[in-house]
């Protein structure tokens, strides 16, 4: 068997897989003596990305690797192929998911404290079943409540490469700055950005 | 904050929020309620009876007391940092009282918030002789504001997350097949026992909620329902009697008949008879458009 | 929404579908006023066929219509993606399948109501792709949700002559009931009566 053009193999693999493929996974398609350099692989991927600019598909990078997907501009037509509508998620579920995404690792109790209402078991169950969220440990307090974090599947589903790609959280304004506005406008804004940075998700995904 | 307008819109468009305006003030914003003898009806009669289930819809429109408070604040175009606790407390209590009056069960969270608001308000009314008391009042207010702000940013984050393009809804993965003759993906094996254990699990859970009880029905009936639907897939009519096969005997006919009744009851099938004693036809129920065609076809007949 | 280039829509639909699509099916992706002429559709398909000559995929016409598939010359490499055995099915998928078997015809919403959790599109897709489940109609309520039922393939896979060979719900529901026993009995009786299945309903499947 003569080795076909590298780009053709990579393209076919990405289009057949559906799910994202990492560079490592792509390398396993070749026997040792056929195996390309990572640089060549990356070059082929980048060429494909350019090739697709006029096509109905696009190549994107998400947390789980590289993925070929239907170009967003034609997606509404392609969606008509399928009968079912995409599931809609309640505000309660999305708020819970956001809290887990931005504040992970977080317990159910902590989510309830911020939302001011109980989090239903079925929400946690849906999030876990979809593999968007999983238990990463337990907080060492009485009851040892489970700590939840988001998964790579979550990032892939929402087309994100990492938690850093999440839309930024709105800044918290210091309530005192209304009273002492003239005094501390400068410092207050400095504090705000500071606080914002602290809220950034801090878990690294591989 | 960029999100404020959208959140306001969100609250305004929800049925519950509109209803709140109506119940608290008796007036609905701009949109006429209805046209009565050519005149737009803008005011709701104050003694209008509000069915309790409408208020339940209203309750469902909010994700808890913080969400409701944010709505009340935004409705007055106030900044969270500028809110008057007295004002907000009064409005919140109006709402809670209304629910209590209608004997609707209010979640504990709503009552807890009511108690907290009342606490802040009462401290404000006390003579401020002690500096400590003043601080406590300030602390409670600051704490409430902090919670409102914190909740608001995650409410916004949830909406931002929902706006991200996501799989199944906006983004679709691709699946080119492998030409025949090459090894294909091997799907996992499933044992019938695994399947039944899964069902046992889901039934045990469903039985915790009595209204989700799965009724007992014979499986041959269920199977026949699927078969009848498969026969009607083309979208055309089938003769009622054509669905019965002689060689199935009496028991087969009974199953088919029950399956037809069940399908008609569930709005899946319809029976058509153009005139008394004419042959009965069966078909899948279609969209209203198709029913119109049918009606036309019948009158032509 | 402005209509993207016809070729892009057709390409994306063929690549996303996986299964062959007929011209008629492709035409259903367009609303009446957008709908292209058959000649234009065929021209777009033929252009794609030419475009693909240097690519890792190819466009072929099979009995069921047009299909984009991995180019034969690269198939040996791409097939290595599935060298590892597929992971087991999730509990969510098995629960969904069992509910479809016992409660058919059933909508996705009804499954969700019983399970108390959202059912993901990918579960339905996996079950449909495996041809264990199919849409047999739509419930005539707002949204016209699809009604799912099990197939002949499902019965064959599990060695059942008909759904009647499954243990009755009452038996499964009874926590004291030993599943093993009833299963053995059911399968044994199914095998015995297999030859003289005269009283078995014989409505044809399509």
XYZ file of C-alpha atoms in Angstrom:
713
model
C 0.000 0.000 0.000
C 1.520 3.330 -0.954
C 0.862 6.118 1.493
C -1.727 8.559 0.108
C -1.295 12.256 0.579
C -1.218 13.022 4.321
C -3.835 15.732 3.979
C -6.294 13.254 2.459
C -5.951 10.833 5.352
C -6.356 13.582 7.939
C -9.371 15.032 6.153
C -11.092 11.670 5.837
C -10.381 10.775 9.466
C -11.761 14.061 10.785
C -14.849 13.850 8.588
C -15.550 10.215 9.456
C -14.925 10.566 13.199
C -17.514 13.226 13.927
C -16.034 13.696 17.378
C -12.947 15.833 17.862
C -9.597 14.110 17.350
C -6.372 15.112 19.087
C -3.037 15.216 17.309
C -2.029 12.138 19.332
C -5.087 10.235 18.155
C -4.398 11.203 14.539
C -0.834 9.951 14.892
C -2.093 6.502 15.946
C -3.545 6.058 12.444
C -0.051 5.553 11.080
C 2.365 2.696 11.598
C 5.694 3.654 13.035
C 7.490 3.944 9.729
C 4.670 5.939 8.104
C 4.174 8.301 11.027
C 4.435 12.000 10.057
C 6.056 14.720 12.126
C 3.695 16.748 14.311
C 4.658 19.823 12.320
C 3.558 18.160 9.071
C 0.303 17.129 10.699
C -0.349 20.679 11.883
C 0.499 22.026 8.439
C -1.999 19.624 6.825
C -4.702 20.674 9.314
C -4.057 24.330 8.685
C -4.236 23.762 4.914
C -7.589 22.026 5.330
C -8.838 24.936 7.386
C -8.016 27.243 4.480
C -9.487 24.868 1.878
C -12.785 24.821 3.764
C -13.268 28.571 3.691
C -15.472 28.330 0.610
C -17.114 25.052 1.552
C -20.140 23.854 3.476
C -18.020 22.507 6.307
C -15.441 24.048 8.633
C -12.549 22.851 10.755
C -12.489 24.082 14.348
C -10.391 23.389 17.385
C -12.236 22.560 20.597
C -11.072 21.190 23.936
C -11.117 17.607 22.663
C -9.048 18.344 19.566
C -9.859 19.162 15.948
C -13.352 18.745 14.612
C -14.967 19.116 11.212
C -18.505 20.428 11.478
C -21.244 21.883 9.337
C -20.488 25.544 8.583
C -22.682 27.666 10.815
C -24.074 29.648 7.875
C -25.650 26.536 6.322
C -26.576 24.799 9.599
C -30.243 25.929 9.538
C -30.785 24.054 6.254
C -28.898 20.960 7.333
C -30.844 20.865 10.607
C -33.960 20.096 8.549
C -32.533 16.636 7.892
C -33.497 15.611 11.393
C -36.849 15.295 12.917
C -36.143 16.087 16.516
C -35.616 19.540 17.803
C -32.573 20.122 19.937
C -33.408 19.858 23.636
C -34.082 23.185 25.310
C -32.651 23.726 28.716
C -34.365 25.571 31.548
C -32.954 28.705 33.130
C -32.500 26.722 36.342
C -30.310 24.206 34.540
C -28.297 26.844 32.690
C -27.747 28.868 35.862
C -26.557 25.759 37.686
C -24.276 24.863 34.794
C -22.840 28.398 34.670
C -22.096 28.333 38.376
C -20.302 25.025 38.015
C -18.387 26.314 34.989
C -17.251 29.602 36.539
C -16.916 28.588 40.172
C -15.685 25.020 39.959
C -15.132 23.003 42.013
C -18.404 23.852 43.751
C -20.894 21.992 45.955
C -24.626 21.846 45.403
C -25.098 23.827 48.636
C -22.893 26.619 47.347
C -24.865 26.772 44.111
C -28.091 26.985 46.107
C -26.689 29.770 48.235
C -25.913 31.945 45.219
C -29.119 31.160 43.344
C -31.252 31.506 46.480
C -33.248 28.374 45.633
C -32.858 24.622 45.866
C -31.217 22.839 42.932
C -33.348 19.897 41.863
C -31.820 16.438 41.668
C -32.989 16.030 38.092
C -30.887 19.022 37.018
C -27.737 17.518 38.515
C -28.715 14.226 36.934
C -29.221 15.693 33.457
C -25.901 17.539 33.696
C -24.124 14.373 34.799
C -25.810 12.182 32.192
C -24.881 14.565 29.442
C -21.350 14.281 30.816
C -21.102 18.057 31.058
C -20.438 17.867 34.775
C -18.881 15.329 37.108
C -17.944 14.888 40.730
C -14.250 15.646 41.171
C -14.054 15.202 44.946
C -15.738 16.041 48.216
C -15.419 19.068 50.414
C -13.911 18.167 53.747
C -16.789 19.495 55.859
C -19.570 17.630 57.672
C -21.594 15.594 55.181
C -18.645 15.624 52.762
C -20.693 17.190 49.936
C -19.693 16.360 46.353
C -17.689 18.939 44.431
C -18.758 19.422 40.829
C -16.657 20.510 37.870
C -17.245 20.724 34.125
C -15.787 18.202 31.692
C -14.116 18.274 28.304
C -17.406 17.081 26.800
C -18.976 20.292 28.098
C -16.324 22.394 26.375
C -16.663 20.404 23.131
C -20.438 20.748 23.203
C -20.294 24.505 23.512
C -17.422 24.781 21.014
C -14.867 26.023 23.569
C -11.157 25.251 23.620
C -10.820 25.885 27.350
C -12.654 27.505 30.239
C -10.854 30.713 29.333
C -13.039 30.891 26.226
C -16.180 31.278 28.342
C -17.820 34.691 28.006
C -16.362 36.930 30.746
C -18.415 37.333 33.904
C -19.862 40.772 34.562
C -17.854 42.749 37.074
C -19.090 43.205 40.623
C -19.318 46.825 41.609
C -18.350 47.716 45.109
C -21.467 48.951 46.953
C -19.368 51.434 48.918
C -18.237 53.310 45.851
C -21.571 55.075 45.722
C -20.898 56.637 49.106
C -17.272 57.405 48.609
C -17.337 57.959 44.917
C -15.234 61.082 44.759
C -12.596 59.581 46.994
C -11.885 56.218 45.603
C -12.999 56.036 42.017
C -9.548 55.000 40.876
C -8.903 52.399 43.525
C -12.367 50.970 43.265
C -11.975 50.235 39.592
C -8.601 48.686 40.332
C -10.256 46.467 42.920
C -12.966 45.487 40.519
C -10.582 44.145 37.942
C -8.762 42.380 40.678
C -11.869 40.671 41.879
C -12.727 39.753 38.343
C -9.435 37.978 37.907
C -10.045 35.992 41.032
C -13.288 34.744 39.601
C -11.642 33.399 36.500
C -11.932 29.642 36.257
C -8.740 28.083 37.433
C -9.002 24.475 36.415
C -6.884 23.408 33.511
C -8.195 20.882 31.033
C -5.967 18.568 29.101
C -23.832 46.576 32.557
C -24.557 45.399 29.055
C -26.901 42.653 30.160
C -29.460 44.795 31.900
C -31.715 45.543 28.982
C -31.913 41.939 27.895
C -32.741 40.805 31.393
C -35.417 43.394 31.680
C -36.831 42.264 28.382
C -36.712 38.709 29.554
C -38.744 39.511 32.634
C -41.136 41.739 30.718
C -41.902 39.147 28.100
C -42.628 36.371 30.538
C -46.292 35.827 31.104
C -45.799 35.901 34.832
C -44.155 39.286 34.848
C -46.957 40.802 32.796
C -49.392 39.324 35.207
C -47.536 40.821 38.138
C -47.906 44.269 36.629
C -51.560 43.606 36.161
C -52.165 42.366 39.656
C -50.138 44.957 41.497
C -51.154 48.031 39.577
C -54.214 47.015 37.645
C -52.654 48.413 34.485
C -50.799 46.620 31.763
C -48.023 48.349 29.805
C -48.752 49.810 26.322
C -50.170 46.706 24.646
C -53.952 46.772 24.722
C -55.369 43.743 26.492
C -58.110 43.309 23.988
C -60.316 45.274 21.652
C -63.787 45.810 23.093
C -66.307 47.288 20.657
C -63.479 48.824 18.697
C -61.942 50.427 21.787
C -58.638 49.183 23.090
C -58.936 47.797 26.604
C -55.902 48.969 28.528
C -57.031 48.600 32.101
C -57.730 45.367 33.792
C -60.814 45.513 35.966
C -59.476 45.580 39.521
C -61.893 42.960 40.713
C -60.905 40.624 37.923
C -60.698 37.062 39.068
C -57.236 35.640 38.489
C -57.266 31.886 38.237
C -54.751 30.345 40.642
C -53.086 28.334 37.906
C -52.224 31.578 36.119
C -50.389 32.656 39.231
C -48.572 29.377 39.305
C -47.356 30.150 35.817
C -46.230 33.470 37.214
C -44.414 31.773 40.058
C -42.698 29.507 37.541
C -41.454 32.521 35.627
C -39.046 33.346 38.436
C -36.074 31.345 39.568
C -36.582 32.217 43.219
C -36.715 35.271 45.483
C -33.511 36.863 44.156
C -34.812 36.646 40.619
C -38.107 38.199 41.691
C -36.330 41.000 43.557
C -34.145 41.762 40.543
C -37.274 41.956 38.448
C -38.883 44.405 40.878
C -35.754 46.552 40.862
C -35.412 46.582 37.079
C -39.080 47.339 36.669
C -38.411 50.646 38.350
C -35.242 51.189 36.326
C -33.247 51.268 39.518
C -29.624 50.430 39.989
C -29.108 47.621 42.477
C -26.779 49.917 44.410
C -29.495 52.587 44.768
C -32.424 50.472 45.874
C -34.638 51.568 48.687
C -35.118 48.597 50.941
C -38.431 49.984 52.210
C -39.845 50.294 48.713
C -38.683 46.911 47.532
C -39.865 45.257 50.726
C -43.358 46.679 50.277
C -43.585 45.393 46.716
C -42.167 42.017 47.587
C -44.639 41.687 50.470
C -47.553 42.636 48.195
C -46.608 39.737 46.036
C -46.135 37.311 48.924
C -49.463 38.413 50.455
C -51.224 37.878 47.157
C -49.891 34.362 46.928
C -50.846 33.615 50.523
C -54.312 35.035 49.978
C -54.792 32.659 47.077
C -53.549 29.875 49.302
C -50.786 29.059 46.899
C -47.945 27.186 48.398
C -44.945 29.453 48.457
C -41.542 27.853 48.439
C -39.694 28.275 51.725
C -37.077 30.428 49.997
C -39.634 33.136 49.291
C -40.730 33.259 52.926
C -37.153 33.331 54.146
C -36.433 36.318 51.947
C -39.600 38.011 53.216
C -38.355 37.574 56.763
C -34.963 38.991 55.894
C -36.453 42.038 54.182
C -38.744 42.644 57.138
C -35.735 42.457 59.415
C -33.793 45.078 57.455
C -36.829 47.332 57.260
C -37.569 47.136 60.981
C -33.987 47.982 61.868
C -34.224 51.047 59.656
C -37.262 52.215 61.604
C -35.541 51.922 64.972
C -34.061 55.118 66.405
C -30.411 55.114 65.494
C -29.048 55.804 68.943
C -26.566 52.999 68.931
C -23.860 53.070 66.380
C -23.710 49.307 66.391
C -27.351 49.010 65.354
C -26.761 51.303 62.439
C -23.877 49.204 61.283
C -25.863 46.024 61.479
C -28.596 47.507 59.347
C -25.990 48.646 56.863
C -24.385 45.243 56.894
C -27.652 43.480 56.164
C -28.386 45.847 53.312
C -24.890 45.461 51.909
C -25.214 41.711 52.213
C -28.484 41.726 50.295
C -26.981 43.918 47.590
C -23.981 41.641 47.337
C -26.206 38.606 46.920
C -28.348 40.322 44.304
C -25.285 41.385 42.344
C -23.711 37.980 42.557
C -26.853 36.225 41.457
C -27.385 38.711 38.650
C -24.001 38.072 37.088
C -24.579 34.326 37.029
C -28.073 34.816 35.675
C -26.397 36.770 32.885
C -23.687 34.118 32.513
C -26.394 31.481 32.057
C -27.912 33.528 29.262
C -24.501 34.056 27.633
C -23.898 30.325 27.815
C -27.257 29.678 26.198
C -26.300 32.084 23.405
C -23.098 30.205 22.573
C -23.413 28.137 19.413
C -23.754 24.562 20.584
C -24.014 21.037 19.260
C -27.416 19.639 18.324
C -28.892 23.141 18.046
C -26.498 25.340 16.015
C -23.541 23.136 15.254
C -23.718 19.736 13.595
C -21.027 17.125 13.458
C -20.295 15.164 10.283
C -20.253 11.418 9.719
C -18.865 10.257 6.407
C -19.212 6.511 6.071
C -16.328 4.181 5.353
C -16.683 2.413 1.998
C -17.832 -1.183 2.371
C -15.148 -3.828 2.819
C -13.173 -1.939 5.438
C -13.491 -2.591 9.114
C -16.380 -0.612 10.515
C -17.006 0.748 13.934
C -18.190 -2.113 16.110
C -21.167 -1.157 18.241
C -21.137 -2.484 21.800
C -23.048 -5.640 22.679
C -26.110 -5.404 24.860
C -27.518 -8.219 26.925
C -31.296 -8.371 27.276
C -30.757 -8.632 31.030
C -28.985 -5.244 31.047
C -31.926 -3.735 29.226
C -34.445 -5.119 31.705
C -32.363 -4.048 34.689
C -32.279 -0.527 33.260
C -36.052 -0.613 32.939
C -36.412 -1.890 36.478
C -34.325 1.048 37.635
C -36.276 3.660 35.755
C -39.605 2.205 36.894
C -38.498 2.202 40.509
C -37.653 5.885 40.148
C -40.811 6.755 38.238
C -42.955 5.083 40.887
C -41.706 7.588 43.428
C -43.918 10.066 41.617
C -47.350 8.578 41.428
C -48.454 10.691 38.480
C -45.660 9.220 36.395
C -46.859 5.698 36.993
C -46.406 3.556 33.937
C -49.596 1.692 33.303
C -49.676 -1.949 32.567
C -50.603 -2.797 29.068
C -50.072 -5.885 27.078
C -47.045 -5.646 24.847
C -48.798 -7.213 21.900
C -51.055 -4.151 21.910
C -48.058 -1.797 21.913
C -46.429 -3.784 19.137
C -49.588 -3.717 17.049
C -49.847 0.027 17.489
C -46.380 0.411 15.983
C -47.252 -1.970 13.152
C -50.418 -0.103 12.248
C -48.520 3.166 12.201
C -45.833 1.652 10.006
C -48.505 0.538 7.539
C -49.870 4.078 7.381
C -46.456 5.720 6.977
C -46.970 6.652 3.339
C -49.497 9.219 4.503
C -52.403 7.770 2.554
C -55.622 6.098 3.644
C -56.074 2.456 4.400
C -59.389 0.702 4.522
C -60.420 0.022 8.121
C -61.103 -3.614 7.333
C -57.791 -4.026 5.482
C -56.008 -3.689 8.819
C -57.531 -6.957 10.022
C -56.093 -10.205 8.749
C -58.366 -13.221 8.636
C -55.592 -15.685 9.388
C -54.913 -13.959 12.721
C -58.212 -15.122 14.055
C -60.322 -13.570 16.768
C -57.507 -12.696 19.165
C -55.568 -10.920 16.413
C -58.634 -8.881 15.504
C -59.168 -7.840 19.122
C -55.562 -6.675 19.443
C -55.791 -4.699 16.208
C -59.063 -3.128 17.274
C -57.682 -2.112 20.677
C -54.545 -0.747 19.007
C -56.706 1.392 16.683
C -58.740 2.721 19.617
C -55.596 3.559 21.555
C -54.048 5.356 18.560
C -57.202 7.371 17.963
C -57.382 8.301 21.626
C -53.780 9.526 21.516
C -54.487 11.798 18.516
C -52.249 9.785 16.237
C -54.839 8.266 13.912
C -58.098 9.457 12.514
C -61.021 7.639 11.035
C -62.749 9.023 7.983
C -66.161 8.058 6.710
C -67.560 10.171 3.907
C -71.190 9.224 4.459
C -73.181 6.914 6.737
C -72.495 3.217 6.076
C -69.718 4.080 3.602
C -66.424 2.246 4.121
C -64.328 3.623 6.974
C -60.802 4.704 6.216
C -57.898 5.179 8.554
C -54.908 7.436 8.298
C -52.287 9.204 10.346
C -53.447 12.559 11.614
C -51.814 15.341 9.699
C -51.140 19.002 10.171
C -54.142 21.378 9.901
C -53.165 22.089 6.287
C -53.647 18.456 5.363
C -56.952 18.278 7.212
C -58.149 21.184 5.109
C -57.255 19.246 1.993
C -59.209 16.334 3.365
C -62.237 18.509 4.072
C -62.076 19.852 0.541
C -61.727 16.380 -0.880
C -64.759 15.313 1.078
C -66.974 18.127 -0.153
C -65.845 17.409 -3.699
C -66.911 13.865 -3.219
C -31.418 34.611 6.528
C -29.817 34.951 3.114
C -29.515 31.721 1.198
C -25.910 30.476 1.154
C -24.418 28.978 -1.980
C -26.442 25.911 -2.981
C -23.335 23.766 -3.295
C -22.398 24.515 0.316
C -25.766 23.416 1.645
C -25.724 20.219 -0.403
C -22.159 19.404 0.632
C -22.860 19.959 4.315
C -26.077 17.929 4.191
C -24.433 14.978 2.449
C -21.450 14.971 4.806
C -23.544 15.415 7.943
C -26.165 12.816 7.023
C -23.775 9.902 6.617
C -26.607 7.953 5.020
C -27.372 8.362 1.324
C -29.773 11.192 0.485
C -32.085 11.190 -2.515
C -32.673 14.269 -4.650
C -36.179 14.469 -3.170
C -34.818 14.436 0.356
C -32.314 17.170 -0.511
C -35.128 19.265 -1.944
C -36.997 19.083 1.381
C -34.207 21.107 2.987
C -35.497 24.197 1.206
C -38.659 26.151 1.743
C -40.891 26.488 -1.263
C -39.528 29.873 -2.356
C -35.892 28.843 -1.881
C -36.200 25.482 -3.581
C -33.732 24.978 -6.459
C -34.479 23.270 -9.748
C -33.533 19.603 -9.944
C -31.081 20.482 -12.714
C -29.303 22.976 -10.433
C -29.163 20.385 -7.680
C -27.647 17.824 -10.022
C -25.146 20.391 -11.280
C -24.066 21.160 -7.705
C -23.654 17.452 -6.948
C -21.626 16.906 -10.060
C -19.394 19.890 -9.172
C -18.820 18.419 -5.715
C -17.885 15.117 -7.307
C -15.189 16.904 -9.315
C -14.008 18.943 -6.309
C -13.494 15.763 -4.323
C -11.139 14.175 -6.848
C -8.103 15.399 -4.947
C -9.613 14.996 -1.491
C -9.872 12.357 1.205
C -13.595 11.884 0.598
C -15.633 10.960 -2.449
C -19.195 11.377 -3.601
C -20.867 8.199 -4.789
C -24.337 7.335 -5.980
C -25.803 4.250 -4.357
C -29.269 2.723 -4.391
C -30.481 5.052 -1.628
C -29.214 8.215 -3.279
C -26.010 10.229 -3.006
C -23.505 9.651 -0.272
C -20.202 11.182 0.789
C -17.822 8.552 2.043
C -14.171 8.109 2.891
C -12.112 7.698 -0.294
C -11.277 4.017 -0.720
C -7.554 4.723 -1.030
C -7.395 6.227 2.500
C -9.992 3.934 4.115
C -7.399 1.539 5.636
C -5.920 4.393 7.676
C -9.237 5.866 8.723
C -10.588 2.457 9.738
C -7.898 2.359 12.451
C -9.946 4.972 14.311
C -12.235 2.156 15.389
C -9.618 -0.410 16.169
C -10.474 -0.232 19.834
C -13.713 -1.790 20.884
C -16.591 0.636 21.246
C -17.384 1.644 24.832
C -20.468 0.205 26.519
C -23.768 1.986 26.218
C -24.761 4.362 28.986
C -27.509 3.620 31.448
C -29.421 6.548 29.977
C -29.414 4.889 26.556
C -30.562 1.529 27.930
C -33.354 3.156 29.934
C -34.491 5.046 26.859
C -34.444 1.900 24.726
C -36.379 -0.123 27.301
C -39.043 2.587 27.586
C -39.421 2.686 23.812
C -39.770 -1.107 23.781
C -42.407 -1.222 26.488
C -44.312 2.000 25.846
C -44.187 2.341 22.049
C -45.190 4.429 20.235
C -43.763 7.066 22.547
C -42.417 10.603 22.145
C -39.134 11.888 23.459
C -41.012 14.165 25.830
C -42.895 11.221 27.302
C -39.637 9.345 27.862
C -38.235 12.410 29.570
C -41.293 12.661 31.778
C -40.951 9.101 33.008
C -37.185 9.291 33.421
C -37.329 12.764 34.963
C -34.277 13.747 32.918
C -33.696 15.207 29.460
C -32.925 12.660 26.728
C -30.056 13.751 24.500
C -30.362 13.763 20.731
C -27.258 11.597 20.491
C -29.008 8.751 22.337
C -31.893 8.833 19.891
C -29.399 9.034 17.057
C -27.403 6.028 18.256
C -30.569 3.962 18.643
C -31.767 4.995 15.185
C -28.402 4.359 13.566
C -28.330 0.906 15.058
C -31.798 0.438 13.558
C -33.267 -0.656 16.853
C -35.650 2.253 16.921
C -37.415 4.322 14.290
C -39.957 7.072 13.892
C -43.358 5.603 13.094
C -45.357 8.819 13.074
C -46.017 12.059 14.890
C -48.338 12.897 17.722
C -50.903 15.431 16.576
C -50.158 17.989 19.273
C -48.253 21.302 19.027
C -44.718 20.672 17.743
C -45.849 17.357 16.243
C -43.267 15.320 18.182
C -41.952 12.139 16.586
C -43.264 8.834 17.897
C -40.658 6.115 18.354
C -41.089 2.359 18.154
C -38.747 -0.622 18.097
C -37.937 -2.464 14.875
C -37.658 -6.001 13.577
C -33.855 -5.602 13.912
C -34.340 -4.929 17.623
C -36.345 -8.142 18.054
C -33.813 -10.129 16.046
C -30.881 -8.787 18.010
C -32.393 -9.788 21.331
C -33.644 -13.090 19.996
C -37.307 -12.223 20.454
C -40.069 -13.435 18.203
C -42.285 -10.576 19.194
C -42.522 -8.003 21.959
C -44.728 -10.466 23.780
C -41.638 -12.503 24.550
C -40.435 -9.732 26.840
C -41.330 -10.252 30.508
C -44.513 -8.338 31.457
C -44.045 -4.940 33.078
C -45.664 -6.189 36.282
C -42.897 -8.758 36.681
C -40.159 -6.184 36.124
C -41.782 -3.739 38.465
C -41.922 -6.246 41.315
C -38.696 -5.753 43.272
C -38.878 -9.282 44.679
C -39.113 -10.749 41.253
C -36.015 -12.553 40.065
C -35.342 -11.225 36.588
C -33.090 -14.115 35.595
C -35.788 -16.715 36.045
C -38.448 -15.053 33.986
C -35.886 -14.351 31.283
C -34.824 -17.940 30.997
C -38.458 -19.017 30.845
C -39.333 -16.435 28.213
C -36.433 -17.254 25.935
C -36.972 -20.985 26.302
C -40.646 -20.717 25.396
C -39.791 -18.407 22.515
C -37.384 -20.990 21.136
C -39.864 -23.809 21.544
C -42.778 -22.107 19.853
C -40.589 -20.702 17.150
C -41.530 -23.439 14.731
C -45.272 -23.482 15.124
C -46.033 -19.818 15.471
C -49.485 -20.078 13.980
C -51.350 -17.885 16.414
C -48.762 -15.151 16.043
C -50.007 -11.971 14.353
C -48.403 -11.651 10.978
C -48.710 -8.030 9.965
C -45.946 -7.151 7.593
C -43.177 -4.760 8.490
C -41.994 -2.274 5.959
